[in-house]
Coordinates of C-alpha atoms and ligand atoms in Angstrom, one line a residue:
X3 CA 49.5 6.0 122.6
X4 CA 48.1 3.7 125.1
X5 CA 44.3 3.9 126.1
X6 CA 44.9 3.6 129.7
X7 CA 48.0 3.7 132.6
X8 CA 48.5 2.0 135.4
X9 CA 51.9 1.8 137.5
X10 CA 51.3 -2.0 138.2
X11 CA 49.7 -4.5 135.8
X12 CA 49.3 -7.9 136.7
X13 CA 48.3 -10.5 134.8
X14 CA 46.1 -13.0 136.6
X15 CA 43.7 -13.2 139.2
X16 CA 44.5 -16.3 141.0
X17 CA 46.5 -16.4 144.6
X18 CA 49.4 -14.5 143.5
X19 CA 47.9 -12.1 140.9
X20 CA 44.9 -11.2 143.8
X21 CA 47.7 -11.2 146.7
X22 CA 50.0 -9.0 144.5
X23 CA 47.4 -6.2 143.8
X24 CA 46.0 -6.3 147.6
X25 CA 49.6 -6.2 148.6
X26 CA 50.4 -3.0 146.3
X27 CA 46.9 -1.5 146.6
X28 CA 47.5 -1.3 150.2
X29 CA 50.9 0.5 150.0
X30 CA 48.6 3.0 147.7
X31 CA 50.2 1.8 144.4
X32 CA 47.7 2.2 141.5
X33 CA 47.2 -1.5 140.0
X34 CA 45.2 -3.0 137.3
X35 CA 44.8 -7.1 137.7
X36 CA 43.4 -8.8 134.7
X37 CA 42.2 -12.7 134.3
X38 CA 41.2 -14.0 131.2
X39 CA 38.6 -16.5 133.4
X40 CA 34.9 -15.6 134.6
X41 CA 35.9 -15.1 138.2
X42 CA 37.7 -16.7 141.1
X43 CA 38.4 -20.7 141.2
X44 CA 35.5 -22.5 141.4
X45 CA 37.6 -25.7 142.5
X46 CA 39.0 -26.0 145.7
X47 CA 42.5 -27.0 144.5
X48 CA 45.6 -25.7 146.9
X49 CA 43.7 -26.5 150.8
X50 CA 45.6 -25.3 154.2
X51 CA 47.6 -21.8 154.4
X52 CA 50.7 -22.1 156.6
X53 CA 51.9 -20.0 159.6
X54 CA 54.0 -18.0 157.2
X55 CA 50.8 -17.1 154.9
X56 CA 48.6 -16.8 157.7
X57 CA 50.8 -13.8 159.1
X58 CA 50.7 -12.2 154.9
X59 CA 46.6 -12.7 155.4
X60 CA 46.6 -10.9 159.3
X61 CA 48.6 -8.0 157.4
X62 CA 46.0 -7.7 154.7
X63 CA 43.4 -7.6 157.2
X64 CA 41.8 -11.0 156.1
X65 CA 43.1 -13.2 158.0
X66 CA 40.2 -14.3 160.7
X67 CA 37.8 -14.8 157.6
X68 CA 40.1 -17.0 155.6
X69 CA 40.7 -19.4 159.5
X70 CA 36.8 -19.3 159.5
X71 CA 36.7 -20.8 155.8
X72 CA 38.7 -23.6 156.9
X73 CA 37.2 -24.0 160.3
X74 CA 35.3 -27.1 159.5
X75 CA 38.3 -28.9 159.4
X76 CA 39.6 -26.9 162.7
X77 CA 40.1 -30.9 164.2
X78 CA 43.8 -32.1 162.8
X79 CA 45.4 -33.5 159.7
X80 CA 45.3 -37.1 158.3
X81 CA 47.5 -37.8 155.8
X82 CA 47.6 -42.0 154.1
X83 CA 48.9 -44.1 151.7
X84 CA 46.5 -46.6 151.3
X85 CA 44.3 -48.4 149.0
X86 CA 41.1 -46.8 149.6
X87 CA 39.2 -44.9 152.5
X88 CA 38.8 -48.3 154.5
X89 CA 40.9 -50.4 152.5
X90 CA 44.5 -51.5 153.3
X91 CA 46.8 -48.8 154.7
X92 CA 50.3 -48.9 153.2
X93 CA 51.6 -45.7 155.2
X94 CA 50.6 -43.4 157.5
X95 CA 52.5 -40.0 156.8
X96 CA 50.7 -37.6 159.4
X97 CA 47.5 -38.5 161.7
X98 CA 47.5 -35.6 164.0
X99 CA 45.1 -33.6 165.9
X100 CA 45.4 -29.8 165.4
X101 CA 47.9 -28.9 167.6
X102 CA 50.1 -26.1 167.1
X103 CA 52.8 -24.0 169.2
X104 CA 51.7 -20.8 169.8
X105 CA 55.0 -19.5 170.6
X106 CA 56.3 -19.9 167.1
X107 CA 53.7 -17.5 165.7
X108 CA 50.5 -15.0 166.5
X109 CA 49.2 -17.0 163.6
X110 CA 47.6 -20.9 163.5
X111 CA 47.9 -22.5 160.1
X112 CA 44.4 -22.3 157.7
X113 CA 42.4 -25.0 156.6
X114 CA 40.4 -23.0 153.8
X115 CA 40.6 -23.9 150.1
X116 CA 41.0 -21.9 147.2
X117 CA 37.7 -21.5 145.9
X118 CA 37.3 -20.0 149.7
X119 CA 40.7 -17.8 149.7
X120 CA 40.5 -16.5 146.5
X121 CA 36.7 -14.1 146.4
X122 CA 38.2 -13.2 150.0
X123 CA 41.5 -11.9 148.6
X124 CA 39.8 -10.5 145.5
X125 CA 36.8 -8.4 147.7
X126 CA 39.9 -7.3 150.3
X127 CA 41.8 -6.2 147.4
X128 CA 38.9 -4.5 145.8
X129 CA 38.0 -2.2 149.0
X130 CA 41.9 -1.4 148.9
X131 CA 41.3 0.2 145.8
X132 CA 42.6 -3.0 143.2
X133 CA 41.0 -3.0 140.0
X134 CA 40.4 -6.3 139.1
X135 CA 38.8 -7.3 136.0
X136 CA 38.0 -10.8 134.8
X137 CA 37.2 -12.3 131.2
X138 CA 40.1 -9.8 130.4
X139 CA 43.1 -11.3 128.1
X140 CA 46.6 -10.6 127.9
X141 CA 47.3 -11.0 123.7
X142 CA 51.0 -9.3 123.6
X143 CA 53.7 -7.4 126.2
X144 CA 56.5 -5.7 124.5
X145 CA 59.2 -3.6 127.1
X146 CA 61.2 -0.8 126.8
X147 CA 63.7 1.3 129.1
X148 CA 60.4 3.6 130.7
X149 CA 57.4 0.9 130.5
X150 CA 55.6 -2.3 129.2
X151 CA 53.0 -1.7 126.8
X152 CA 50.4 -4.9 127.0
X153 CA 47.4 -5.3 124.6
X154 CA 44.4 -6.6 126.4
X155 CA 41.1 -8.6 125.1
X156 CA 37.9 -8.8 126.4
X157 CA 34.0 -9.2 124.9
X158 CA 34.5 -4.7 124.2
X159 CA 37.1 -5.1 121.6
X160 CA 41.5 -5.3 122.2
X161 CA 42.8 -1.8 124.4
X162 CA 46.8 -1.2 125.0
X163 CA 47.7 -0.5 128.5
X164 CA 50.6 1.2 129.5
X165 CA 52.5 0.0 132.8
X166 CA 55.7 1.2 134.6
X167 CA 55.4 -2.7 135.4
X168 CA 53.9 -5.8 135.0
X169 CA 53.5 -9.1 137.3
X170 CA 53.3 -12.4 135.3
X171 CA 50.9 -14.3 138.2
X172 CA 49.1 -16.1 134.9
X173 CA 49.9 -20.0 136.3
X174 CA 51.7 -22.7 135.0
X175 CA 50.5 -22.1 131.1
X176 CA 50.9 -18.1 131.5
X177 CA 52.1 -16.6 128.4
X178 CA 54.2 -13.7 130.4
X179 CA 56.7 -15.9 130.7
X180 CA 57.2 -16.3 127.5
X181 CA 56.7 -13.0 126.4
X182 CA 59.5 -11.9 128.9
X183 CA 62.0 -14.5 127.0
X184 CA 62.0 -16.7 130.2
X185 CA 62.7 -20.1 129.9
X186 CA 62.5 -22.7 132.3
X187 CA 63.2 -26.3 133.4
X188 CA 62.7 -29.0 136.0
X189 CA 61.4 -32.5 135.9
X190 CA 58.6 -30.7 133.6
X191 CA 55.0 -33.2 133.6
X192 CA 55.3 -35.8 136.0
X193 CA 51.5 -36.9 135.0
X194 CA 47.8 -36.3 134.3
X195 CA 45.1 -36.6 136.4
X196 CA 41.3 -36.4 136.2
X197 CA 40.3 -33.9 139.3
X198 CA 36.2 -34.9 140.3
X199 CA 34.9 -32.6 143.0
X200 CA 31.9 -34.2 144.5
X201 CA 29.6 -33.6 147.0
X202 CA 28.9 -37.1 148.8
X203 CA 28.2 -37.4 153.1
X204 CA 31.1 -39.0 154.1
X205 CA 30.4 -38.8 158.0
X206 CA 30.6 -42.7 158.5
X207 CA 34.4 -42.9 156.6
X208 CA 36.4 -39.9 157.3
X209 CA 36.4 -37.4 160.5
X210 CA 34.4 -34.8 159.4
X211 CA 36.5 -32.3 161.3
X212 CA 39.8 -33.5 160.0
X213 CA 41.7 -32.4 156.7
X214 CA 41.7 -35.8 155.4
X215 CA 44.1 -36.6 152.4
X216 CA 44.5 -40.3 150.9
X217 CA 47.1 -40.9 148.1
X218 CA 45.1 -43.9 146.6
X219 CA 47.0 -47.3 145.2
X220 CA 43.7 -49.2 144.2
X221 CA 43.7 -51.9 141.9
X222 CA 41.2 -49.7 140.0
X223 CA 43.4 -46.6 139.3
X224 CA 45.7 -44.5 141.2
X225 CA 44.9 -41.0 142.4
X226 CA 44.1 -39.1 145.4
X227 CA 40.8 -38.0 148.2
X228 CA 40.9 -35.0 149.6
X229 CA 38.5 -33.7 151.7
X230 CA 37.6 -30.0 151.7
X231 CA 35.9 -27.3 153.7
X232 CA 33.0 -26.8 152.5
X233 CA 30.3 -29.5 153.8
X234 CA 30.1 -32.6 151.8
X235 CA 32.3 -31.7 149.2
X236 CA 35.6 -33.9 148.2
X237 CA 37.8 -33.8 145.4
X238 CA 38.6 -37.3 143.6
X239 CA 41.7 -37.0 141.5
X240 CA 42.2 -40.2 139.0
X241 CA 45.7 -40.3 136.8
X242 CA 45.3 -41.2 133.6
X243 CA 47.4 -42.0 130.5
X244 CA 47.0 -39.4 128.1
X245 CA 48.5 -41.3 124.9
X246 CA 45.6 -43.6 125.4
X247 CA 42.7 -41.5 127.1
X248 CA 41.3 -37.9 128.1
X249 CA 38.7 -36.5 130.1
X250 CA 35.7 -37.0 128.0
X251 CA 37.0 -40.9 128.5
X252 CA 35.8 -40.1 131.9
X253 CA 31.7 -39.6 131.7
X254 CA 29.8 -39.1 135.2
X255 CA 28.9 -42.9 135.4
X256 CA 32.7 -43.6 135.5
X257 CA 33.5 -40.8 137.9
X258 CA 30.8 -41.7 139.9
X259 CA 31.7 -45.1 140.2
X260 CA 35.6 -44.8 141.1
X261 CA 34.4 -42.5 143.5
X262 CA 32.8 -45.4 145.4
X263 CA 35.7 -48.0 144.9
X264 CA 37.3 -45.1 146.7
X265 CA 35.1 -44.6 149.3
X266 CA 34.2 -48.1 149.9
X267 CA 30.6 -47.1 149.6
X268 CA 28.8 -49.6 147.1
X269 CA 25.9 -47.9 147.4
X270 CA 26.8 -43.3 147.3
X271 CA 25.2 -41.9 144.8
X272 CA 27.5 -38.8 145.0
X273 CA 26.8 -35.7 142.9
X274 CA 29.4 -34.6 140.7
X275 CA 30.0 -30.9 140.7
X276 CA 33.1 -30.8 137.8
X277 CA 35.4 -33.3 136.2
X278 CA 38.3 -31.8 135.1
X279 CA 41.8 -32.7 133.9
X280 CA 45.2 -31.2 135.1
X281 CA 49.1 -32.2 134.7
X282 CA 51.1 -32.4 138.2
X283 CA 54.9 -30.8 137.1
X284 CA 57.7 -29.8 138.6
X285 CA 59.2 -26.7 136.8
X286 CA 61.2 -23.6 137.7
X287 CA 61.6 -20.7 135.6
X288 CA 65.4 -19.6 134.5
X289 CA 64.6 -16.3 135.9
X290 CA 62.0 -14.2 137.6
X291 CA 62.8 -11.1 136.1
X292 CA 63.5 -9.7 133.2
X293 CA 63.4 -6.1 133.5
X294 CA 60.5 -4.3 134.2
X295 CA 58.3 -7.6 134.0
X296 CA 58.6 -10.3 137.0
X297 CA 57.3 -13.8 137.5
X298 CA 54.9 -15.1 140.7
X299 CA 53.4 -18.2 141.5
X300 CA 52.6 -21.2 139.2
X301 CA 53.8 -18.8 136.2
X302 CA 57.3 -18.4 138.0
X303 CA 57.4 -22.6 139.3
X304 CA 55.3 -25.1 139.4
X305 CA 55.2 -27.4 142.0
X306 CA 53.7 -31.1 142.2
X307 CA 50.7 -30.8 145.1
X308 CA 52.5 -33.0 147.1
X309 CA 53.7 -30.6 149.8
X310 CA 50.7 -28.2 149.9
X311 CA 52.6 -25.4 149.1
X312 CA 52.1 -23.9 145.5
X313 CA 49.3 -21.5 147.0
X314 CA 51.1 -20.6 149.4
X315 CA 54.4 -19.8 147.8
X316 CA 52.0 -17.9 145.6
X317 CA 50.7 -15.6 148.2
X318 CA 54.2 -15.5 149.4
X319 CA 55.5 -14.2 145.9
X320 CA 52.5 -11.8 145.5
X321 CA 54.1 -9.9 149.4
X322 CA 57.2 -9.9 148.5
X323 CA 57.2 -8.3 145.2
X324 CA 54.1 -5.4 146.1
X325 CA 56.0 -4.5 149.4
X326 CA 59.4 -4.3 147.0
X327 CA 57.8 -2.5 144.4
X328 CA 55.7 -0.2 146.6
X329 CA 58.8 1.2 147.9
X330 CA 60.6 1.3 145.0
X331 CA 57.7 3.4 143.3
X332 CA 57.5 5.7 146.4
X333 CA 60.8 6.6 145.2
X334 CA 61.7 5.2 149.2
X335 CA 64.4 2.7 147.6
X336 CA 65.9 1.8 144.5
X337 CA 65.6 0.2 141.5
X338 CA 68.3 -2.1 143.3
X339 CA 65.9 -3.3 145.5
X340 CA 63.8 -5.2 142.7
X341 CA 66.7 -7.8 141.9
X342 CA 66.3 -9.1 145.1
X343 CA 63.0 -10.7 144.6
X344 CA 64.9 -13.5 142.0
X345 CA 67.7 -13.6 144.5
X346 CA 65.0 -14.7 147.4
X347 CA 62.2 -16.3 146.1
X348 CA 63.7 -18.1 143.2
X349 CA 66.2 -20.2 145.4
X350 CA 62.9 -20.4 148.0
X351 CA 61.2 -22.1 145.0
X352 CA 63.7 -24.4 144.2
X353 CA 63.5 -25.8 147.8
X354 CA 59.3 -26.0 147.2
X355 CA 59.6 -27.5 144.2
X356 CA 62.3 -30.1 145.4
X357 CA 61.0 -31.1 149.0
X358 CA 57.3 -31.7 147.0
X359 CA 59.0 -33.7 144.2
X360 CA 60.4 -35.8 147.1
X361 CA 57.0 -36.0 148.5
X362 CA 55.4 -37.4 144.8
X363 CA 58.0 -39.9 144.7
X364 CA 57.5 -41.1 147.7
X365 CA 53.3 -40.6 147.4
X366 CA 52.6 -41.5 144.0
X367 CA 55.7 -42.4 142.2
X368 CA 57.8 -45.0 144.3
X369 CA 59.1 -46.3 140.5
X370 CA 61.1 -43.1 140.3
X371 CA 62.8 -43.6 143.4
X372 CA 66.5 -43.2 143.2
X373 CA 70.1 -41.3 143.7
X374 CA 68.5 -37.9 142.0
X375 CA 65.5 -37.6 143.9
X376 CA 66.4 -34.3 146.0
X377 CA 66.4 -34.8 149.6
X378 CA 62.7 -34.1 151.8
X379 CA 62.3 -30.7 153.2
X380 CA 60.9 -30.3 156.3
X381 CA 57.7 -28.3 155.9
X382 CA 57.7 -25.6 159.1
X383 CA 61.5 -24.9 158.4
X384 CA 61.0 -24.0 155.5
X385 CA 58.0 -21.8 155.4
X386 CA 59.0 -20.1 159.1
X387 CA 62.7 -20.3 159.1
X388 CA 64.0 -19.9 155.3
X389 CA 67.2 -17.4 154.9
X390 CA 67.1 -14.8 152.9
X391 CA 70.2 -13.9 150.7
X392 CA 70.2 -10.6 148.7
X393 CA 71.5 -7.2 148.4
X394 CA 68.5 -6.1 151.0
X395 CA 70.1 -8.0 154.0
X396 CA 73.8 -8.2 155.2
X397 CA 74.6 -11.7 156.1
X398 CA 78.1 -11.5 158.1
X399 CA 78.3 -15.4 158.8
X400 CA 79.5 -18.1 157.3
X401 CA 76.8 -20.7 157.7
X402 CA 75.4 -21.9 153.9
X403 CA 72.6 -24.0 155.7
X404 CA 69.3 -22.5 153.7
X405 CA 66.9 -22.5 156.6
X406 CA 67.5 -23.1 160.4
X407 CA 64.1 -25.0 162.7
X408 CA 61.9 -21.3 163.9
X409 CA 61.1 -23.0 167.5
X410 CA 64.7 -22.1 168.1
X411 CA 65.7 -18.7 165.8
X412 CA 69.3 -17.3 165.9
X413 CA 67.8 -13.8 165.1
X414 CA 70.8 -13.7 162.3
X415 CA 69.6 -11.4 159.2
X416 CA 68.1 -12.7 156.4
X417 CA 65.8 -14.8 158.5
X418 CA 62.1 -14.1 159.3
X419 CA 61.8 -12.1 162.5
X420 CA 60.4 -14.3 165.1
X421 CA 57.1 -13.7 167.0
X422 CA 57.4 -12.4 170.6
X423 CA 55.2 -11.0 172.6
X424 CA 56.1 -7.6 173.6
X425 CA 54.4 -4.6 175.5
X426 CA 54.3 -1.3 172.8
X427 CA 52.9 2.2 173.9
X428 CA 50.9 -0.1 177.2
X429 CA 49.8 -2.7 174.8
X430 CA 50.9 -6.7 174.4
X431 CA 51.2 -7.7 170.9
X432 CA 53.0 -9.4 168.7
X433 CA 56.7 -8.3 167.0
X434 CA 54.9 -9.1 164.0
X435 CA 52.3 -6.3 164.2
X436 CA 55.7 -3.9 164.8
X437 CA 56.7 -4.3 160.7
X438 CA 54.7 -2.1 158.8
X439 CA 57.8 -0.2 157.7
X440 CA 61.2 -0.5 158.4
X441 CA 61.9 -1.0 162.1
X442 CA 64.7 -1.0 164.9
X443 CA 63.7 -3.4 167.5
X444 CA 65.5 -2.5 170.5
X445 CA 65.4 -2.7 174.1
X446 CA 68.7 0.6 174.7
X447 CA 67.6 3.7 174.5
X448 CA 70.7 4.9 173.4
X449 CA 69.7 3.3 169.5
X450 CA 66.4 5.2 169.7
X451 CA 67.5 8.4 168.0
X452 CA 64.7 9.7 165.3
X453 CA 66.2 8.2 161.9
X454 CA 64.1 9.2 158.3
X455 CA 62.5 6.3 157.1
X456 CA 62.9 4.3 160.0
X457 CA 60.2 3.4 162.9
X458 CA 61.9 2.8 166.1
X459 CA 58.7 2.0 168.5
X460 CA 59.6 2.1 172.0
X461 CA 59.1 -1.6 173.4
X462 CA 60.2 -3.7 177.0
X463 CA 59.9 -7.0 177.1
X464 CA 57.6 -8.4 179.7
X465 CA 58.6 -12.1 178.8
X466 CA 62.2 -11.9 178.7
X467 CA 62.7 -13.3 175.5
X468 CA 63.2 -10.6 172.9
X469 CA 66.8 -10.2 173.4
X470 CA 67.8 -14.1 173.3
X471 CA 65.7 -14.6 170.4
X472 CA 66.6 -11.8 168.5
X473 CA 70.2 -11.9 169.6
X474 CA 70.4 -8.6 170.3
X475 CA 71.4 -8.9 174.1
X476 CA 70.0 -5.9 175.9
X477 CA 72.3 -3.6 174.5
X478 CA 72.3 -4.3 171.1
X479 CA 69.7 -3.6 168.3
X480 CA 67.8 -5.4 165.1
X481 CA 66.8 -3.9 161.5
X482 CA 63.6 -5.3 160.3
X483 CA 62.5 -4.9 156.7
X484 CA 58.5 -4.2 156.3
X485 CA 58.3 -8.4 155.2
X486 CA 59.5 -9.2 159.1
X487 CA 62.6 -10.5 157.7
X488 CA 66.0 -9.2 159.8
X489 CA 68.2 -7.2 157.4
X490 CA 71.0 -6.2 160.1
X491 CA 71.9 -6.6 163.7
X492 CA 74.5 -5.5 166.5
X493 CA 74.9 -7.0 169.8
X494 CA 76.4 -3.7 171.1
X495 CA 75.9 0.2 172.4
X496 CA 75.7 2.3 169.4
X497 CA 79.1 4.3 169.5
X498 CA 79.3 8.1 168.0
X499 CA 80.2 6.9 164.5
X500 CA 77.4 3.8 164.6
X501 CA 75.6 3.7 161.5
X502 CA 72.2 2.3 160.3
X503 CA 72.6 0.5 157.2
X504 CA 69.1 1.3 155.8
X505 CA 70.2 3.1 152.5
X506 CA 72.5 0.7 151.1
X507 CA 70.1 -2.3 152.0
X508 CA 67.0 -0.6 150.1
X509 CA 70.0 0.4 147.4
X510 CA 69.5 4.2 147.7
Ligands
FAD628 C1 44.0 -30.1 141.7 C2 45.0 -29.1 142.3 C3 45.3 -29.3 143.7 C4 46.2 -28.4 144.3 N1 46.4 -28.6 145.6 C5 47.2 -27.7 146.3 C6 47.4 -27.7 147.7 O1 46.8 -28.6 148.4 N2 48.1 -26.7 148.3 C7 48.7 -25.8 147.5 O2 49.4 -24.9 148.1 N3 48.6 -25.8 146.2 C8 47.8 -26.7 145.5 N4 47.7 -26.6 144.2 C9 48.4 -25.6 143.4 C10 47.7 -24.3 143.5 O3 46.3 -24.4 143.1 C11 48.5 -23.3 142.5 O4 49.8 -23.3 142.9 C12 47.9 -21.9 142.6 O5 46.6 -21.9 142.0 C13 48.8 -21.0 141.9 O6 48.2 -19.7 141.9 P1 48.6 -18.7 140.7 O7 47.9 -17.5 141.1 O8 50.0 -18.7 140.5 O9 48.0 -19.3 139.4 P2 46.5 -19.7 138.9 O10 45.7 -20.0 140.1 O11 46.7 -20.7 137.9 O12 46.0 -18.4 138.3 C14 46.3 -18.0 137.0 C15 45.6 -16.7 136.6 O13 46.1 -16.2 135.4 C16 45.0 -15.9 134.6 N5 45.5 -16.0 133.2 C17 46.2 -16.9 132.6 N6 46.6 -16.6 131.3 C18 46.1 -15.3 131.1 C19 46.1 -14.4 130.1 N7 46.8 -14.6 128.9 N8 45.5 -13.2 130.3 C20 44.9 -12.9 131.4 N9 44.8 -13.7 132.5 C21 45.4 -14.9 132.3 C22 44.0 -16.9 134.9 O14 42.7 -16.5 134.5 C23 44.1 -16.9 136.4 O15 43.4 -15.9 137.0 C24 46.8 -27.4 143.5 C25 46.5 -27.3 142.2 C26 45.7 -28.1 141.6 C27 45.4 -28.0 140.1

């Protein structure tokens, strides 16, 4: 007999265990998230939220406070190869001011770091209704056909809690995994580094309104500066050999002083807030489910940083399964519906964990340079114009291409529904804000006939866009799942025998 029930438990209190219980606490699903740590990140880790994630925080409500965190750094993006801050440049991969095209989404990208994101998401998740507990441990999950039992520690003794089921968001050395028989594989460590976050006034060698990245090829070590957004404070990351050293090899003196060869400043005296190590890999688990337990984030793959995405994706993981399971735990869609998380975000993954391995190589690694280094991914693609392929959309072309460029969307299913400005009940806003449910965007009346489970808001298009980029013509019509990703289309009239396809694509 378990002590407790919940119908969600996740494991892990980072960006995808806090997104996934905001996510399901908002759809009024009853979740437990558990961290075996004292609280959020203190370590600003994954900087910069995409367009994609930015939209995921606007839903949650959050989004304005996480742009604030990052506003510091409001000014552009500087991105070097190069042997210290002022030292010889080898390669300039981006030096851009903060531009970004408004007609591609309601959303600008976020320049906030984790130790920002994460008490945001927790407190959001929190008023939803989450319980999140920390210095809580996962010791054992066992499954059967009607739950997952997990025993739990913490400083009060071990209780059993009882699930209907359970999210693995417990990062790259979760034990989930594991538990669920998962395996996984990849390139697996590509090395170990010594992270020192330090607070230092930089003002005279970087922009202080710029995220400012350095891959560092110094005679003295090799490593990485990043800037963050809280004042002052910078991140030194140092890779070291761990056959011959470890991080007590790397005493404040010695921090302190690589952080000046880096810096080109003789003289800082810089305060070092934490010195700790971490292993950049590249991993992706064999599966993200295994029956009633799934995989998110760093627990599901692990990406080098090298791309700026493993936060992200983890956010991204954390949506997709609460809106999936919400639904299915409604009893609005089947069981069916679950087995497309793998069939999305697993292959999503594998283009993450890919396009940043390219990036390492090419950053940190140009030794490993060869034939089977996969092919670089182009970032906004990818994050604003990935395809979908699962039972929950009906693809009926031919193209195998994996994402297409968002500035110019085809409005075919399986891809992300793309921002336009329309005017709904006398108000202009964004397509975006449309999807809390399932929705038929259309501009015929004729499709507007009241459907169960469907919202069909009554919209015109005061731009003139809607119908070329949804491909929908001005007859035709557009099924939108509640992520904003297009399940089904037409370009016609409905006819007396047209048919919705809503029940087969949430596998009713
Ligand atoms: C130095 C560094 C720099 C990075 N830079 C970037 C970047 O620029 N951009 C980017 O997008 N990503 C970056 N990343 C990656 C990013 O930080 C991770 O992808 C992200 O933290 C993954 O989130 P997560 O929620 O999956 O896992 P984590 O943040 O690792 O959280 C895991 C959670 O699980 C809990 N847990 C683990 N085991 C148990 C257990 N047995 N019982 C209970 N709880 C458990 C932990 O307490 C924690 O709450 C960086 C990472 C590092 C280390």
């Amino acid at each position: 007999m378990a002590d407790e029930h919940v119908q969600v438990l996740v494991v892990g209190a980072g960006l995808a265990g806090l997104s996934a219980a905001l996510f399901l606490a908002q759809q009024g699903i009853e979740v437990l998230a558990v961290s075996k740590h004292r609280g959020t990140s203190p370590h600003p880790k994954a900087t910069g939220q995409t367009h994609r994630t930015m939209e995921l925080l606007r839903r949650a409500g959050v989004a304005d406070e996480v742009l604030a965190g990052g506003a510091g750094l409001d000014g552009g993006l500087v991105i070097k190869i190069a042997e210290s801050l002022r030292g010889r440049v080898f390669h300039t991969i981006v030096q851009e001011d903060h531009e970004w095209d408004a007609s591609l989404s309601p959303e600008r990208p976020g320049m906030a770091s984790q130790d920002h994101v994460e008490p945001v998401l927790l407190r959001r998740a929190r008023e939803l209704g989450a319980q999140v507990v920390f210095e809580t441990e996962l010791v054992s999950l066992a499954q059967d056909d009607d739950g997952v039992t997990a025993r739990l520690r913490s400083a009060g003794g071990e209780r059993t809690v009882r699930a209907e089921y359970v999210i693995g968001a417990d990062g790259h050395r979760g034990v989930v995994r594991s538990f669920a028989g998962i395996g996984r594989r990849g390139h697996g460590p590509l090395s170990h580094h010594v992270g020192v976050v330090f607070d230092a006034d930089l003002s005279a060698r970087i922009a202080s309104d710029k995220l400012t990245l350095f891959y560092l090829r110094n005679p003295a070590f090799t490593g990485a500066f990043v800037a963050t957004n809280t004042e002052r404070r910078n991140v030194l990351t140092i890779e070291y050999d761990p056959a011959r050293e470890s991080v007590a090899d790397y005493p404040l003196r010695r921090c302190a002083e690589l952080v000046r060869i880096a810096t080109d400043a003789p003289d800082l005296e810089p305060e070092i807030v934490e010195v700790t190590a971490w292993e950049m890999g590249a991993w992706l688990s064999d599966r993200f489910r295994a029956g009633r337990v799934f995989l998110a984030g760093d627990a599901a793959k692990v990406t080098p940083p090298t791309g700026g995405l493993g936060g992200n994706t983890a956010i991204g993981d954390g949506f997709d399964l609460a809106w999936k399971l919400a639904e299915v735990l409604k009893g609005e869609a089947g069981e069916g519906l679950l087995d497309s998380y793998e069939a999305e975000r697993r292959p999503y993954a594998q283009l993450v964990v890919d396009g940043s391995y390219a990036n390492y190589v090419q950053r940190f690694a140009p030794h490993l340079a060869g034939p089977d280094v996969p092919d670089e991914v182009d970032h906004l693609h990818l994050t604003l114009g990935y395809r979908c392929r699962s039972s929950a959309v009906l693809i009926e072309d031919t193209d195998p291409a994996p994402m297409e460029n968002p500035a110019d969307p085809t409005g075919r299913p399986g891809f992300r529904a793309p921002h336009v400005v329309v005017d709904h009940d006398g108000t202009q806003k964004s397509t975006l804000d449309l999807f809390t449910t399932w929705t038929l965007l259309t501009l015929n009346p004729a499709w507007r006939v009241p459907t169960p489970g469907l919202d069909i808001p009554t919209i015109t298009d005061p731009t003139d866009t809607l119908a070329k980029r949804y491909g929908i013509g001005p007859t035709g019509a557009t099924l939108v799942r509640p992520d904003g990703v297009i399940a089904w289309r037409t370009t016609t009239s409905p006819t007396p025998t047209s048919t919705i396809p809503l029940p087969a694509l949430k596998s009713l």
